[in-house]
CSV table of C-alpha atoms and ligand atoms in Angstrom, one decimal:
chain,number,residue,atom,x,y,z
A,5,UNK,CA,-10.4,27.2,2.8
A,6,UNK,CA,-9.0,23.7,1.9
A,7,UNK,CA,-11.8,21.1,1.5
A,8,UNK,CA,-11.0,17.7,2.6
A,9,UNK,CA,-12.9,14.4,3.2
A,10,UNK,CA,-14.6,15.1,6.5
A,11,UNK,CA,-15.0,18.9,5.8
A,12,UNK,CA,-18.6,20.2,6.0
A,13,UNK,CA,-19.6,21.2,2.4
A,14,UNK,CA,-19.6,25.0,2.4
A,15,UNK,CA,-23.1,26.6,1.8
A,16,UNK,CA,-23.8,29.0,-1.0
A,17,UNK,CA,-26.5,30.6,-2.8
A,18,UNK,CA,-26.6,30.4,-6.6
A,19,UNK,CA,-28.7,30.9,-9.7
A,20,UNK,CA,-29.4,27.6,-11.4
A,21,UNK,CA,-31.6,26.2,-14.2
A,22,UNK,CA,-34.1,25.3,-11.5
A,23,UNK,CA,-34.1,28.9,-9.9
A,24,UNK,CA,-32.1,30.3,-7.1
A,25,UNK,CA,-30.9,27.7,-4.7
A,26,UNK,CA,-29.6,27.7,-1.2
A,27,UNK,CA,-27.2,24.7,-1.4
A,28,UNK,CA,-27.8,23.4,2.1
A,29,UNK,CA,-31.6,23.8,1.9
A,30,UNK,CA,-31.5,22.0,-1.5
A,31,UNK,CA,-29.6,19.0,-0.1
A,32,UNK,CA,-31.3,18.9,3.3
A,33,UNK,CA,-31.9,15.3,4.3
A,34,UNK,CA,-30.3,13.7,1.1
A,35,UNK,CA,-27.0,12.7,-0.1
A,36,UNK,CA,-25.7,14.9,-2.8
A,37,UNK,CA,-23.3,15.0,-5.7
A,38,UNK,CA,-22.0,18.4,-6.7
A,39,UNK,CA,-20.0,18.1,-10.0
A,40,UNK,CA,-18.5,20.8,-12.3
A,41,UNK,CA,-18.2,21.1,-16.0
A,42,UNK,CA,-15.7,23.3,-17.8
A,43,UNK,CA,-18.1,25.1,-20.1
A,44,UNK,CA,-21.5,25.0,-21.9
A,45,UNK,CA,-21.7,23.7,-25.4
A,46,UNK,CA,-18.6,21.5,-25.1
A,47,UNK,CA,-18.7,17.8,-26.2
A,48,UNK,CA,-17.4,15.8,-23.2
A,49,UNK,CA,-19.7,17.7,-20.9
A,50,UNK,CA,-22.6,17.2,-23.2
A,51,UNK,CA,-22.2,13.5,-22.8
A,52,UNK,CA,-21.8,13.6,-19.1
A,53,UNK,CA,-24.8,15.6,-18.3
A,54,UNK,CA,-26.8,13.3,-20.6
A,55,UNK,CA,-25.5,10.2,-18.8
A,56,UNK,CA,-26.3,11.7,-15.2
A,57,UNK,CA,-29.9,12.4,-16.6
A,58,UNK,CA,-30.2,9.0,-17.8
A,59,UNK,CA,-29.1,7.6,-14.4
A,60,UNK,CA,-31.7,9.7,-12.6
A,61,UNK,CA,-33.5,6.7,-11.1
A,62,UNK,CA,-30.1,5.3,-9.8
A,63,UNK,CA,-29.4,8.5,-7.9
A,64,UNK,CA,-33.0,8.9,-6.6
A,65,UNK,CA,-33.2,5.4,-5.3
A,66,UNK,CA,-30.0,6.0,-3.3
A,67,UNK,CA,-31.5,9.3,-1.9
A,68,UNK,CA,-28.9,11.3,-3.8
A,69,UNK,CA,-29.7,14.8,-5.1
A,70,UNK,CA,-27.6,15.9,-8.0
A,71,UNK,CA,-26.5,19.3,-8.8
A,72,UNK,CA,-24.2,20.3,-11.7
A,73,UNK,CA,-22.2,23.5,-12.3
A,74,UNK,CA,-20.9,25.1,-15.3
A,75,UNK,CA,-19.0,28.5,-15.5
A,76,UNK,CA,-21.4,30.2,-17.8
A,77,UNK,CA,-24.5,32.4,-17.7
A,78,UNK,CA,-28.0,31.0,-17.0
A,79,UNK,CA,-29.2,31.8,-20.6
A,80,UNK,CA,-26.4,29.6,-22.0
A,81,UNK,CA,-27.3,26.8,-19.7
A,82,UNK,CA,-31.0,26.9,-20.7
A,83,UNK,CA,-30.1,26.5,-24.3
A,84,UNK,CA,-27.4,24.0,-23.9
A,85,UNK,CA,-29.8,21.8,-21.7
A,86,UNK,CA,-32.0,21.7,-24.9
A,87,UNK,CA,-29.1,20.3,-26.8
A,88,UNK,CA,-28.2,17.8,-24.1
A,89,UNK,CA,-31.8,16.5,-23.9
A,90,UNK,CA,-31.9,16.2,-27.7
A,91,UNK,CA,-28.5,14.6,-28.2
A,92,UNK,CA,-28.9,12.0,-25.4
A,93,UNK,CA,-32.7,11.6,-25.6
A,94,UNK,CA,-33.0,12.4,-21.9
A,95,UNK,CA,-34.7,15.1,-19.8
A,96,UNK,CA,-32.1,16.9,-17.6
A,97,UNK,CA,-34.2,17.5,-14.5
A,98,UNK,CA,-31.6,18.5,-12.0
A,99,UNK,CA,-30.2,22.1,-11.4
A,100,UNK,CA,-27.1,23.3,-13.1
A,101,UNK,CA,-25.5,26.1,-11.3
A,102,UNK,CA,-24.7,29.2,-13.6
A,103,UNK,CA,-21.3,30.1,-12.2
A,104,UNK,CA,-20.0,32.6,-14.7
A,105,UNK,CA,-18.5,34.6,-11.9
A,106,UNK,CA,-16.7,31.4,-10.6
A,107,UNK,CA,-18.0,32.1,-7.1
A,108,UNK,CA,-18.9,28.5,-6.4
A,109,UNK,CA,-16.0,27.1,-8.5
A,110,UNK,CA,-13.5,29.1,-6.4
A,111,UNK,CA,-15.3,28.0,-3.0
A,112,UNK,CA,-14.9,24.4,-4.0
A,113,UNK,CA,-11.5,24.7,-5.7
A,114,UNK,CA,-12.8,23.6,-9.0
A,115,UNK,CA,-10.9,26.0,-11.3
A,116,UNK,CA,-8.4,24.6,-13.8
A,117,UNK,CA,-4.9,25.6,-13.1
A,118,UNK,CA,-3.3,23.2,-15.7
A,119,UNK,CA,-4.9,23.3,-19.1
A,120,UNK,CA,-4.2,26.8,-20.5
A,121,UNK,CA,-6.9,26.3,-23.3
A,122,UNK,CA,-9.6,25.7,-20.8
A,123,UNK,CA,-10.3,29.4,-20.3
A,124,UNK,CA,-12.9,31.9,-21.5
A,125,UNK,CA,-12.5,34.7,-23.8
A,126,UNK,CA,-10.9,36.9,-21.1
A,127,UNK,CA,-8.4,34.1,-20.2
A,128,UNK,CA,-10.2,33.3,-16.9
A,129,UNK,CA,-10.0,29.6,-16.2
A,130,UNK,CA,-13.0,27.4,-16.6
A,131,UNK,CA,-13.4,24.5,-14.1
A,132,UNK,CA,-12.0,21.0,-14.2
A,133,UNK,CA,-14.3,18.0,-13.7
A,134,UNK,CA,-14.7,18.0,-9.9
A,135,UNK,CA,-17.0,15.5,-8.2
A,136,UNK,CA,-18.1,15.9,-4.5
A,137,UNK,CA,-20.1,13.2,-2.7
A,138,UNK,CA,-21.7,14.8,0.3
A,139,UNK,CA,-23.7,12.8,3.0
A,140,UNK,CA,-27.0,13.7,4.8
A,141,UNK,CA,-25.0,15.5,7.5
A,142,UNK,CA,-23.4,17.7,4.7
A,143,UNK,CA,-20.0,16.2,5.2
A,144,UNK,CA,-17.8,15.7,2.1
A,145,UNK,CA,-17.3,12.0,1.7
A,146,UNK,CA,-15.4,11.8,-1.6
A,147,UNK,CA,-13.6,14.3,-3.8
A,148,UNK,CA,-12.4,13.2,-7.3
A,149,UNK,CA,-10.9,15.6,-9.9
A,150,UNK,CA,-10.7,14.7,-13.6
A,151,UNK,CA,-9.1,16.8,-16.3
A,152,UNK,CA,-11.4,18.7,-18.6
A,153,UNK,CA,-10.3,16.2,-21.4
A,154,UNK,CA,-11.7,13.1,-19.7
A,155,UNK,CA,-15.4,12.4,-19.2
A,156,UNK,CA,-16.2,10.8,-15.9
A,157,UNK,CA,-17.2,7.3,-15.1
A,158,UNK,CA,-20.6,7.6,-13.4
A,159,UNK,CA,-20.8,3.8,-12.6
A,160,UNK,CA,-17.8,4.6,-10.4
A,161,UNK,CA,-19.6,7.5,-8.7
A,162,UNK,CA,-22.6,5.3,-7.9
A,163,UNK,CA,-20.4,2.4,-6.9
A,164,UNK,CA,-18.7,4.7,-4.3
A,165,UNK,CA,-22.2,5.9,-3.0
A,166,UNK,CA,-23.1,2.2,-2.5
A,167,UNK,CA,-19.9,1.5,-0.7
A,168,UNK,CA,-20.3,4.5,1.6
A,169,UNK,CA,-23.9,4.0,2.3
A,170,UNK,CA,-23.2,0.3,3.1
A,171,UNK,CA,-20.3,1.2,5.3
A,172,UNK,CA,-22.4,3.6,7.3
A,173,UNK,CA,-25.0,1.0,8.0
A,174,UNK,CA,-22.8,-2.0,8.7
A,175,UNK,CA,-19.2,-2.3,10.0
A,176,UNK,CA,-17.7,-3.1,6.7
A,177,UNK,CA,-15.4,-1.7,4.1
A,178,UNK,CA,-15.2,-2.8,0.3
A,179,UNK,CA,-12.4,-4.3,-1.6
A,180,UNK,CA,-10.9,-3.4,-5.0
A,181,UNK,CA,-13.4,-3.2,-7.8
A,182,UNK,CA,-16.2,-4.0,-5.4
A,183,UNK,CA,-19.7,-3.8,-6.9
A,184,UNK,CA,-23.1,-3.9,-5.1
A,185,UNK,CA,-23.8,-7.5,-4.1
A,186,UNK,CA,-20.2,-8.6,-4.0
A,187,UNK,CA,-18.6,-9.9,-0.8
A,188,UNK,CA,-17.5,-7.1,1.6
A,189,UNK,CA,-14.6,-6.8,4.0
A,190,UNK,CA,-15.2,-7.1,7.8
A,191,UNK,CA,-14.0,-3.7,9.3
A,192,UNK,CA,-10.7,-4.0,11.0
A,193,UNK,CA,-12.2,-2.7,14.2
A,194,UNK,CA,-14.6,-5.6,14.5
A,195,UNK,CA,-13.2,-8.6,16.6
A,196,UNK,CA,-13.8,-12.1,15.4
A,197,UNK,CA,-16.2,-12.6,18.2
A,198,UNK,CA,-18.3,-9.6,17.0
A,199,UNK,CA,-17.9,-10.7,13.4
A,200,UNK,CA,-19.3,-14.2,14.2
A,201,UNK,CA,-22.5,-12.6,15.4
A,202,UNK,CA,-22.7,-9.7,12.8
A,203,UNK,CA,-21.5,-11.7,9.8
A,204,UNK,CA,-22.3,-15.4,10.3
A,205,UNK,CA,-20.1,-17.4,7.8
A,206,UNK,CA,-17.4,-14.8,7.6
A,207,UNK,CA,-14.1,-16.2,6.2
A,208,UNK,CA,-10.7,-15.2,7.3
A,209,UNK,CA,-7.9,-15.0,4.6
A,210,UNK,CA,-5.4,-13.3,6.9
A,211,UNK,CA,-6.1,-12.2,10.5
A,212,UNK,CA,-6.3,-8.6,9.0
A,213,UNK,CA,-8.5,-9.6,5.9
A,214,UNK,CA,-11.9,-11.1,6.5
A,215,UNK,CA,-14.6,-11.4,4.0
A,216,UNK,CA,-18.3,-11.6,4.5
A,217,UNK,CA,-21.3,-11.9,2.2
A,218,UNK,CA,-22.8,-8.5,1.2
A,219,UNK,CA,-25.4,-7.4,3.9
A,220,UNK,CA,-27.5,-5.8,1.0
B,304,LIG,C1,-15.4,19.1,-23.3
B,304,LIG,O1,-16.4,19.1,-22.7
B,304,LIG,O2,-15.4,18.4,-24.4
B,304,LIG,C2,-14.1,20.0,-22.9
B,304,LIG,C3,-14.4,21.2,-22.3
B,304,LIG,C4,-13.2,22.0,-22.0
B,304,LIG,C5,-12.0,21.5,-22.4
B,304,LIG,C6,-11.9,20.3,-23.1
B,304,LIG,C7,-13.0,19.5,-23.4
């Protein structure tokens, strides 16, 4: 199954550091981020999970549930989380899927087909750094894939959530490098007459490029 923007995020049951989870039940009524990590006790992953724990309030205030995944056993996860907490001075309070059998990784096409060093002792690929943003209807709204060697930018992940949530509420899109609070773009489907009502003071740069103050 190919997952694309607009696909319904496939459901699964998995063992996690917070017990067994039915994914759809876990994310019911929330936005969600599902993100994979190559392996436990690896340096880049340790910084990433620490950063996501540190940003817990940013996700909570946007109604986003976070769920990590790493292709190792639960016991390893439990020991590794102690390290993550210690090293980053945080408390990892979101579930991490123990995906040693790669069931969820395969379902979400997260396995590494490029880096031949990113494999377990049996030569089975670990995962790359996949990120899925999923909305309250369980629809996939963003997919990003980073190589194992590059830690993710979670400011960017939060920025996209802000853009998507704002675009769902108002008829707007967001320009390059937009950040919460910056001017937005009036959606091309909005007529000038509608724009005058919806976005008083909108400005036209080109007929197809109209900016308006952020509706935040
Ligand atoms: C890391 O987290 O540092 C890492 C994991 C697998 C391959 C490369 C880097």
